[in-house]
Each structure stands twice: as C-alpha cells, then as structure tokens.
Amino acid sequence: MTIRTSITVNGKDTSREVEARTLLVHYLREELGLTGTHVGCDTSNCGACTVLLDGEAVKSCTVFAAQIHDCNITTIEGAAQADGSFSPVQEGFRQEHGLQCGYCTPGMIMASTALLTENPNPTEEEIRHALEGNLCRCTGYEMIVNAVRWAAENPNFTSGGAK
Amino acid sequence: MSLVGARVLRKEDPNLITGNGQYVDDLQPAGCTSMVFVRSTEAHAKIRSIDTAEALALPGVLAVWTSANIAQLANCPGGLPGLDQPLLAKDIVRFVGEGVAVVVATDRYIAADAAELIIVDYEPLPAVASLSAAMAPGAVVLHEVLGGNTVHFQDFENPLNEAFAAAPRTASLHIVNNRCAPSPIEPNVCLADWGRSGLTLWAAFQAPHHLRNTIAQYFGIPQDSTRVVAPDVGGGFGAKINFVPEFFLTALLSKEIGKPVKYTQTRSECLVAMLHGRAQEHDASVAFDNDGRILALKLTVTQDQGAYPNGTGMGLPVLTTAMAAGCYRIPAVAISWRNVVTNTTPVAAYRGAGRPEASFTIERLIDLIADETGVDPVEVRRRNFIPVDAFPYATHSPLAMYDSGNFAGALDELLKHVNYDELKKEQEKRRQDPAAKLLGIGFASWLEIAGFGPPGSLEAFGHLASWESAQVRIQPDGSAIIFTGASPHGQGTVTTYAQIAADELGIDFDRISVKHGDTAVVPQGIGTMGSRAVAVGGEGVKTASGRVYENAKRIAAHLLEASAEDIIIEDEKFFVKGTPARSVPWSEVAWKSFQPLELPGGMEPGALDSTVFQQVPNFSFPSGAYCCVVEIDRETGGVNIVNMYLVDDCGTVINPLLVEGQVHGGVAQGIAQALYEHMLYDPSGVPRTSTFMDYLVPAASDLPGYITGRINTPNPSNTLGAKGVGESGSVGAPPAVVNAVVDALSHLGVKHIDMPVTPIKVWNILEGAK
C-alpha cells in the first residue's frame, strides 16, 4: 500500500508516494538523498538518525514518513545558519573535538540543538542526561559535553558566511 | 612555528558536521541493489533443507543464494585451513549469526521481506557455548578434523615449580576477561560493482589494500583491476580488519546479476556477525616475598576463538602472554596458552587486542600482592618497576624488547593529581558509617606493545608487510598532496599528517591535503591498526617530506645561484642564509620543478615527488599510570566512578587535542568493559545481548569526566618520537576500575571480581557480608 506524504524538509516542500512502512530515515536518505542522517541500530537506542520534527528531536528510524504529513523536518544538512555559517553547535563540535569518526555526529548535533532550544544554558549533568539517547563509540563523551557548552557560551557565533 | 605539538583543529570536521561525510551506505550508484542475509538462529545444527521458493517468487527479488550456489568456491579467507568459515554455511551451522542464505532485491525492504520467506530446516546438535563446556570430556566436537575443540596448546617451557616452591608467598587468580562486541556505530557495510572493467568494492574497512589483495587472489583476478575503497568509515576498533563473507558475496552477486550490490548490516546482525574481542580466561600465579617483591609469574591464557578460528584471533594470546609481566622486573616468567573453539561468534581484534587482557591480569595480581602483604598498592608497584636506566629491557618474550618508558615517573605525575592520603582516610571513615557510600581507589600502571611494526610483525597476522607507505606530491602551485596507505576511521590522520608535513616541507597547513582509503589512488599500503598510524605511517610522511624538501632546496639554490646548504625557508619562501633580500617562493620552486630547463644539473622532473615504504626497527611501548576512584551504593550495589585520573606516555604528541580524544575514547571503552559490556550466551549458545537494548554500550550519562596528564619518553624507533595512543585507554582503564571496586570491598575479604562489575555482583557480595 502506498500513501502520498508531503513533508517540509530543511525549508523545502517534498512530496512522494511512499509505502506505508517507509521509515522517515529511509525517506530522507533514499528518496531525498539527504545521507547526513545515519542509521546505527534497529532498536532506537543509538540516536544516529536524530532529526528535528517541528523543532523537537526525534529518532527518524522510529517515525514513518507517512505519519508526519505536513510536518517540518530539519536534518543535519539544514543545521547551518541562513548565511552558510556553521551553527553554534556545529562550530562547538569542531572547536572542542566533539567528533572522531563522525558517524554519530549528525544525530548528536541535532539532539544538542534541540537541548539548547529548550535549555540555552545547560549544566554538564543536564547535557549528559539530554544526550543519553545518542551513543558515541569514539569520544568518551567529555568533548561532546564541552562542544555543547561551547555552543551555549557562543549563541551568536557566526563565521560571516564562511563555510 | 612548529605545528607538531600544536592544538590544531581537524581538517576532517567541516564535512562531518554538515552531513557531507561519505560513508559506504551513503553511496547509491544507478541500479544499486540490496543484499540481506538469512543468519542461523541455531548455535550448532545440521541443515536438513532450505526452501527458497517463496522468496524467489517475490517481485523485486533478483537472486537467492545458499551454499549450493557457490559449492565450488573456497571458504572465507583469513581462517585456519580446514577450520575456516564457508561464505554460506554448508550442511552445518556453528554459531548463531552464521550466514545461511542471502537475498538480493531491488530495495532493502523487499530483500528483507524475501529473507523472511526462506525456511531453513535445522536438526539441532548439542552446543558448547563456553570454554569449560568446550573442554569438558565428551564435549561435542565442532570440527571433526580437530578431533576435539582445542586448536592449539602451547605448554610452559619451564613451569617454574622450584621458584614457586621456594618463594615465601604465592597467590593465584582465575580471571575471566569478558567477551566484548566492538560495536562501531557504523556496522559493517559494503558495496560491490563488478563490471567489464573489473571489481570495485567500497567497504567500511581499516586496511583497504589488504582486502584488495586478498579479494583479487580469492577470485583469481588481477589486482590492477580490483579496487577497494574505504571512504569515511564510522569507527573500526579492530573489528574492520577481518575478512568476512559479506565482501565476497556482494562481489559475486554483483558479477552474477550485473548490478551494484550493497550490504548494510543491521545492529542486531552486527552484534553476532562482526567478530568479537577479548574472551579469554587466565590462570595466573605469582610468587613474591614479604615486602611485595615479585619473584616469579606464571600465566596460562585460554582463548575462546568462537566457531571459526582466524589468524588474528590466534595471535591474541601470543600478545597477551608477551606482555604478561607489564612494567615490572620479574626474574622468572612462564607462559602458556591454548586456543579453543566454541559455538559462538568468532573472536579477533578489539581495541588493544590481547594487551588489555595482559595489563588487567598483572595489575590485578599487583593489588593481590598488596592485599596479601599489607604493602600499599602504590608501593608494590614502585618496588617492582623496571627502572628508567634498564632500557632496552629484554623480557621473557622475544617479541617484547621494551625500549623506553618511565613507569615511576608516570606514577609520580599521577599522584600529583590524586589526593591519595586524604582519599584513604575518607575511605576508612565511610566504612564506619553504614549510611555512607563505600569508597575505592584503584591504580593501574600499564604498558602495551603497539606501533605494529617491525618486519615480520604484521606478516604473522596475514598482512603483506609491516611498513607503511607515504607519498608526498608537490603540485605545480606549491601545494602538496600526501597519499597514505594508512586508512583512518576517526583518528584524525588527515590532520596529523598535514601537521607533520607542514613542518618538514615549510608549506602552509592549509595547502596540504591528505588522501587515503582508495587502492586505485594510494600506493600499496597496510592499514590503520595496532596504534601504528603515527608511529609508522606518520614517520613515513616525515621521511618522504624530508626528501622532497631536500630536493626543493637544491632547486631553490639553483634558482638563487647559491649552495643548497645555505638555503633556509620561512613563510613559504626559500632564502639564502644572511641575505633576506634574495628569495624564491615555494610556488616558483614547485612550478619549475616540472620544467627540465629550470632544474639543476642531474635533476629530473618529478624530484618533488617521493614515495616511502617506512620501516621501523621495533614495536613501540606506550605506557601510563591511571587512577580510578569509585563510590559504591550499599543498597543497590551500583558503582559510580567519581574521578578518573589518566597520565599517558605516548612519546611525542603531534596534536594534543587528538591525543586527548584518543585517550578519552579508549578509556571509555575500558570503563565499558569493566562495568557494562558483556556478550553473553546461554548454555545452548543463544546470544542474550544481541541488540543495543541488552548490550550496554555506555551513553554520556554512564561515563565520568577525565582528568588527564602526560609524561614524555620519546620512542627511539622513529625520529618523531611518537609511540601511538589509540589503544592506550582500553589497556589502562579496566584494571584501574576493577582495582578500585575491589579496594572498596577489600574489608569484606574480596580478592577479585570478574568484569563487568555489575550491580548484582556487588550487591551479592554486600548481602553475603551482612
């Protein structure tokens, strides 16, 4: 069975005829070619597939594309600022070495972005708690915590459009 | 200013933080199809029949293969002759997760549907899911050709009976080093496209040339038209060096159906099909005097190889026993090991590969000696350390000729951070207060063997050689491209190599690119494993850059009509020493290096292009001193790490930011092994931890912050002085954590707890003591 779904992704309207069972992550990666969102598990534990659904962090492996008709999705490809500058969270990850292999990073950045929207000045404990649904196998997390703190301390970061 | 040693931000990051990384699963060539496995649900069974009819009939299915389709093909490379794993199980399965059939379909959903329709009729056999079961008299035999389940037994050369009989004191431990699943967040992924011009295989792999050479040999096709590409790789930790059937099956099926075939492993598959690590049991005895001085050490390692032993797995107990004595001067050391097959996932390298096991046991024994003699654990370490003036130090093992270190110095540095006396007082106070959490302080003075390696070292694991390639190519505009045979997957090698080259070449860091991972582009290489990328590969970059720089100086001298010895470089300009007015920019030297008419006599175009196959004379020996402070909740048995102090000696640091990252990551995996992770099987061989719901990869909320320090004894085997740091944390952290827990409970008579130290184990101890 196929269903037509219309989803706004990174500000652009998309519309596709999809199988009812198509996961949002596969819609993003395979229908739209937005491969920055990754898959790391099949039990919604790892958070590599985290995107923003109407501003809230969700795991796109546990959302059906057909289920979010007329919703707004932001993926890592839409995380940068309008002028092309990295977002404060992206820049924080770079400044604080919050990534190594980079596979969990898009999900981490989206989950951190959602956290800072809700709580612009989180403590270390609040950051660790907020990111407990996102697994990283490389960093040991301290530098991810530092990256989020960097973003909290530099909310107006801009590189003047330099990417 | 030197870039080596500077905190430089990574060149890798802009792509990775914007979703522009390119991992294998991101590739979707035209006509790409999807392969899905049917994997065994039985640990040990005969296959009576496989019914594929319904699967084949499903629209969109392009192929369904069982072993019958590939009967003429050899088994998967990398195994031991006669004990190797078939690409798809023939007649019999030997572990849950072994591939039984594969489906290729136009998309992954259809392929998964078809796999569900395949009916495998099994006749279950008794299974052996543990070392004790596999070695029990009358145990079912996995491989008839062996006659039993022991693959290899290396006995003691001398069991040191006299030394133990004569010693004032002896103590023994039986230690289980828990089986772990490496679990990179990107599972195994590969994409094969075998067309008229040859085979290209994109693979999440740590050693692309190793795979290219092997896959070409396996199919009997030339290596020139076989290409392996490891693009961005989402973590490896040793688990992506192994040859697994997936690579060979996607290639074969691509040739068969004439389309690209992609395989993307699910996490549940990854936990049972990606090779496991550790899985050793140790019988360790130590003889010592009343002052805690060690007189003799005896270690037998029993290595669980899983169902199909492979070269790397067989090497693990060799490394463990080579490093059995750690950083201590022990007059007599006896080692013995045994490799045993069980009905479980095969075992190979996982971060540290054999060395965390060694360090765990010797560091547990040190604390046991402290407990027996009443000498403080820090003091026992000091009394037994190999002193700094003893290097080079020959150990009991011909593999391990320690060449540098300062074990007492690292411990001194550590104790500057740890308020040890205060902590001991606090521990005593809390023991008297039933409402207080128990406190434990654990130390580990660890040492590992890394920087693989000297000639012969990697050959023993099936690799072509042990050098690493580096090619430096100056472009006509004076920028540089570096090609490396090391194939990084998170280490930041692109950045560190550019730092090394920038210093050697005098070219700006931003005008140096580093390419890797593509066998069609990079000179024959070896790969990233065993903490070798800087100690061997980075040294190669330095050597090649130095050669290019010498020739560039000759060209500059020719252009400036001066002698090459008088040429110096600053801000990408070559000067004649003492005459700053006369200079020629790197860009001009580079441009003219391609023009025969501009070159000094005897020099040919291409002089600013150098390829080096860097050899090193010895392994490297990273070491360090770690301290873990834990609190234990008396009600729940829960262990909480209060502080983790880490002093590393990795020799010269190229980039402190990246070294810190490697230490943190290794320590996190070490803590995970100590407290959380355990790949568990029930007695029938069914895995009980085959999803991330059950297998506890820790999250940010499960791990502490880290307090780091450093000492530096340079590596004498390379001119950089770097030893490698990738594996360090995984070697040092487990004994520090477990020593802390045992210390917290030592007043209850606890001598040892096996990893992972779960709340229920601790709670049972606390309840038993009531």
PDB file of N, CA and C in Angstrom, chain B residues 37-40 42 45-47 50 65-71 75 84-95 97-102 120 122 245 249 308:
ATOM      1  N   PHE B  37      20.921 -10.953   4.573  1.00  0.00           N
ATOM      2  CA  PHE B  37      21.259 -12.319   4.986  1.00  0.00           C
ATOM      3  C   PHE B  37      20.095 -13.021   5.678  1.00  0.00           C
ATOM      4  N   VAL B  38      20.054 -14.323   5.517  1.00  0.00           N
ATOM      5  CA  VAL B  38      19.364 -15.182   6.478  1.00  0.00           C
ATOM      6  C   VAL B  38      20.476 -15.756   7.331  1.00  0.00           C
ATOM      7  N   ARG B  39      20.424 -15.496   8.632  1.00  0.00           N
ATOM      8  CA  ARG B  39      21.501 -15.959   9.513  1.00  0.00           C
ATOM      9  C   ARG B  39      20.987 -17.046  10.451  1.00  0.00           C
ATOM     10  N   SER B  40      21.880 -17.897  10.823  1.00  0.00           N
ATOM     11  CA  SER B  40      21.475 -19.033  11.657  1.00  0.00           C
ATOM     12  C   SER B  40      20.907 -18.572  12.991  1.00  0.00           C
ATOM     13  N   GLU B  42      20.394 -21.033  15.115  1.00  0.00           N
ATOM     14  CA  GLU B  42      20.863 -22.163  15.925  1.00  0.00           C
ATOM     15  C   GLU B  42      22.363 -22.032  16.153  1.00  0.00           C
ATOM     16  N   ALA B  45      23.904 -26.902  14.473  1.00  0.00           N
ATOM     17  CA  ALA B  45      22.823 -27.709  13.885  1.00  0.00           C
ATOM     18  C   ALA B  45      23.219 -28.167  12.502  1.00  0.00           C
ATOM     19  N   LYS B  46      22.619 -29.285  12.115  1.00  0.00           N
ATOM     20  CA  LYS B  46      22.726 -29.698  10.716  1.00  0.00           C
ATOM     21  C   LYS B  46      21.616 -28.978   9.946  1.00  0.00           C
ATOM     22  N   ILE B  47      21.924 -28.602   8.718  1.00  0.00           N
ATOM     23  CA  ILE B  47      20.889 -28.018   7.869  1.00  0.00           C
ATOM     24  C   ILE B  47      20.282 -29.157   7.055  1.00  0.00           C
ATOM     25  N   ILE B  50      16.800 -26.113   2.831  1.00  0.00           N
ATOM     26  CA  ILE B  50      16.495 -24.679   2.784  1.00  0.00           C
ATOM     27  C   ILE B  50      15.493 -24.477   1.659  1.00  0.00           C
ATOM     28  N   TRP B  65      20.612 -17.012  -2.808  1.00  0.00           N
ATOM     29  CA  TRP B  65      21.719 -17.972  -2.833  1.00  0.00           C
ATOM     30  C   TRP B  65      21.853 -18.688  -1.501  1.00  0.00           C
ATOM     31  N   THR B  66      22.166 -19.972  -1.622  1.00  0.00           N
ATOM     32  CA  THR B  66      22.603 -20.745  -0.458  1.00  0.00           C
ATOM     33  C   THR B  66      23.973 -21.327  -0.827  1.00  0.00           C
ATOM     34  N   SER B  67      24.514 -22.158   0.032  1.00  0.00           N
ATOM     35  CA  SER B  67      25.848 -22.718  -0.263  1.00  0.00           C
ATOM     36  C   SER B  67      25.822 -23.510  -1.569  1.00  0.00           C
ATOM     37  N   ALA B  68      24.651 -24.023  -1.955  1.00  0.00           N
ATOM     38  CA  ALA B  68      24.559 -24.810  -3.188  1.00  0.00           C
ATOM     39  C   ALA B  68      24.960 -23.985  -4.409  1.00  0.00           C
ATOM     40  N   ASN B  69      24.722 -22.664  -4.337  1.00  0.00           N
ATOM     41  CA  ASN B  69      25.057 -21.804  -5.478  1.00  0.00           C
ATOM     42  C   ASN B  69      26.555 -21.518  -5.579  1.00  0.00           C
ATOM     43  N   ILE B  70      27.292 -21.779  -4.516  1.00  0.00           N
ATOM     44  CA  ILE B  70      28.721 -21.426  -4.511  1.00  0.00           C
ATOM     45  C   ILE B  70      29.559 -22.618  -4.062  1.00  0.00           C
ATOM     46  N   ALA B  71      29.068 -23.804  -4.399  1.00  0.00           N
ATOM     47  CA  ALA B  71      29.704 -25.037  -3.896  1.00  0.00           C
ATOM     48  C   ALA B  71      31.167 -25.144  -4.306  1.00  0.00           C
ATOM     49  N   ASN B  75      36.480 -21.458   1.064  1.00  0.00           N
ATOM     50  CA  ASN B  75      35.930 -20.809   2.249  1.00  0.00           C
ATOM     51  C   ASN B  75      36.486 -19.399   2.402  1.00  0.00           C
ATOM     52  N   ASP B  84      38.103 -23.146   8.509  1.00  0.00           N
ATOM     53  CA  ASP B  84      37.643 -21.818   8.079  1.00  0.00           C
ATOM     54  C   ASP B  84      36.142 -21.803   7.808  1.00  0.00           C
ATOM     55  N   GLN B  85      35.613 -20.590   7.809  1.00  0.00           N
ATOM     56  CA  GLN B  85      34.169 -20.422   7.692  1.00  0.00           C
ATOM     57  C   GLN B  85      33.766 -20.384   6.218  1.00  0.00           C
ATOM     58  N   PRO B  86      32.774 -21.179   5.842  1.00  0.00           N
ATOM     59  CA  PRO B  86      32.275 -21.072   4.468  1.00  0.00           C
ATOM     60  C   PRO B  86      31.610 -19.706   4.261  1.00  0.00           C
ATOM     61  N   LEU B  87      31.546 -19.251   3.017  1.00  0.00           N
ATOM     62  CA  LEU B  87      30.853 -17.979   2.763  1.00  0.00           C
ATOM     63  C   LEU B  87      29.395 -18.090   3.192  1.00  0.00           C
ATOM     64  N   LEU B  88      28.803 -19.244   2.929  1.00  0.00           N
ATOM     65  CA  LEU B  88      27.460 -19.561   3.450  1.00  0.00           C
ATOM     66  C   LEU B  88      27.538 -20.979   3.995  1.00  0.00           C
ATOM     67  N   ALA B  89      26.873 -21.209   5.112  1.00  0.00           N
ATOM     68  CA  ALA B  89      27.020 -22.489   5.804  1.00  0.00           C
ATOM     69  C   ALA B  89      26.685 -23.654   4.871  1.00  0.00           C
ATOM     70  N   LYS B  90      27.554 -24.659   4.919  1.00  0.00           N
ATOM     71  CA  LYS B  90      27.319 -25.884   4.143  1.00  0.00           C
ATOM     72  C   LYS B  90      26.888 -26.978   5.117  1.00  0.00           C
ATOM     73  N   ASP B  91      25.737 -27.477   4.998  1.00  0.00           N
ATOM     74  CA  ASP B  91      25.263 -28.646   5.779  1.00  0.00           C
ATOM     75  C   ASP B  91      25.190 -28.412   7.293  1.00  0.00           C
ATOM     76  N   ILE B  92      26.034 -27.535   7.810  1.00  0.00           N
ATOM     77  CA  ILE B  92      26.092 -27.406   9.270  1.00  0.00           C
ATOM     78  C   ILE B  92      26.320 -25.934   9.641  1.00  0.00           C
ATOM     79  N   VAL B  93      25.675 -25.497  10.716  1.00  0.00           N
ATOM     80  CA  VAL B  93      25.956 -24.154  11.247  1.00  0.00           C
ATOM     81  C   VAL B  93      26.639 -24.302  12.596  1.00  0.00           C
ATOM     82  N   ARG B  94      27.540 -23.356  12.913  1.00  0.00           N
ATOM     83  CA  ARG B  94      28.328 -23.487  14.143  1.00  0.00           C
ATOM     84  C   ARG B  94      28.201 -22.306  15.079  1.00  0.00           C
ATOM     85  N   PHE B  95      27.465 -21.278  14.702  1.00  0.00           N
ATOM     86  CA  PHE B  95      27.156 -20.216  15.683  1.00  0.00           C
ATOM     87  C   PHE B  95      25.918 -19.435  15.243  1.00  0.00           C
ATOM     88  N   GLY B  97      24.121 -16.543  13.993  1.00  0.00           N
ATOM     89  CA  GLY B  97      24.597 -15.394  13.231  1.00  0.00           C
ATOM     90  C   GLY B  97      25.360 -15.808  11.988  1.00  0.00           C
ATOM     91  N   GLU B  98      25.719 -17.091  11.904  1.00  0.00           N
ATOM     92  CA  GLU B  98      26.415 -17.550  10.699  1.00  0.00           C
ATOM     93  C   GLU B  98      25.474 -17.433   9.494  1.00  0.00           C
ATOM     94  N   GLY B  99      26.006 -16.979   8.367  1.00  0.00           N
ATOM     95  CA  GLY B  99      25.180 -16.790   7.179  1.00  0.00           C
ATOM     96  C   GLY B  99      24.745 -18.116   6.588  1.00  0.00           C
ATOM     97  N   VAL B 100      23.460 -18.224   6.292  1.00  0.00           N
ATOM     98  CA  VAL B 100      22.913 -19.456   5.728  1.00  0.00           C
ATOM     99  C   VAL B 100      22.450 -19.228   4.284  1.00  0.00           C
ATOM    100  N   ALA B 101      21.897 -18.053   4.031  1.00  0.00           N
ATOM    101  CA  ALA B 101      21.436 -17.716   2.680  1.00  0.00           C
ATOM    102  C   ALA B 101      21.493 -16.207   2.527  1.00  0.00           C
ATOM    103  N   VAL B 102      21.524 -15.752   1.273  1.00  0.00           N
ATOM    104  CA  VAL B 102      21.424 -14.316   1.009  1.00  0.00           C
ATOM    105  C   VAL B 102      20.393 -14.075  -0.086  1.00  0.00           C
ATOM    106  N   VAL B 120      14.443 -22.485   6.729  1.00  0.00           N
ATOM    107  CA  VAL B 120      15.604 -23.356   6.955  1.00  0.00           C
ATOM    108  C   VAL B 120      15.184 -24.423   7.963  1.00  0.00           C
ATOM    109  N   TYR B 122      16.382 -27.041  10.454  1.00  0.00           N
ATOM    110  CA  TYR B 122      17.592 -27.400  11.204  1.00  0.00           C
ATOM    111  C   TYR B 122      17.377 -28.683  12.000  1.00  0.00           C
ATOM    112  N   PRO B 245      32.412 -12.989   5.097  1.00  0.00           N
ATOM    113  CA  PRO B 245      31.777 -13.439   3.854  1.00  0.00           C
ATOM    114  C   PRO B 245      31.075 -12.316   3.084  1.00  0.00           C
ATOM    115  N   LEU B 249      30.590 -12.172  -1.020  1.00  0.00           N
ATOM    116  CA  LEU B 249      29.251 -12.460  -1.553  1.00  0.00           C
ATOM    117  C   LEU B 249      28.694 -11.281  -2.347  1.00  0.00           C
ATOM    118  N   TYR B 308      34.999 -20.317  14.402  1.00  0.00           N
ATOM    119  CA  TYR B 308      35.975 -20.448  13.310  1.00  0.00           C
ATOM    120  C   TYR B 308      37.208 -19.627  13.652  1.00  0.00           C
TER     121      TYR B 308
END
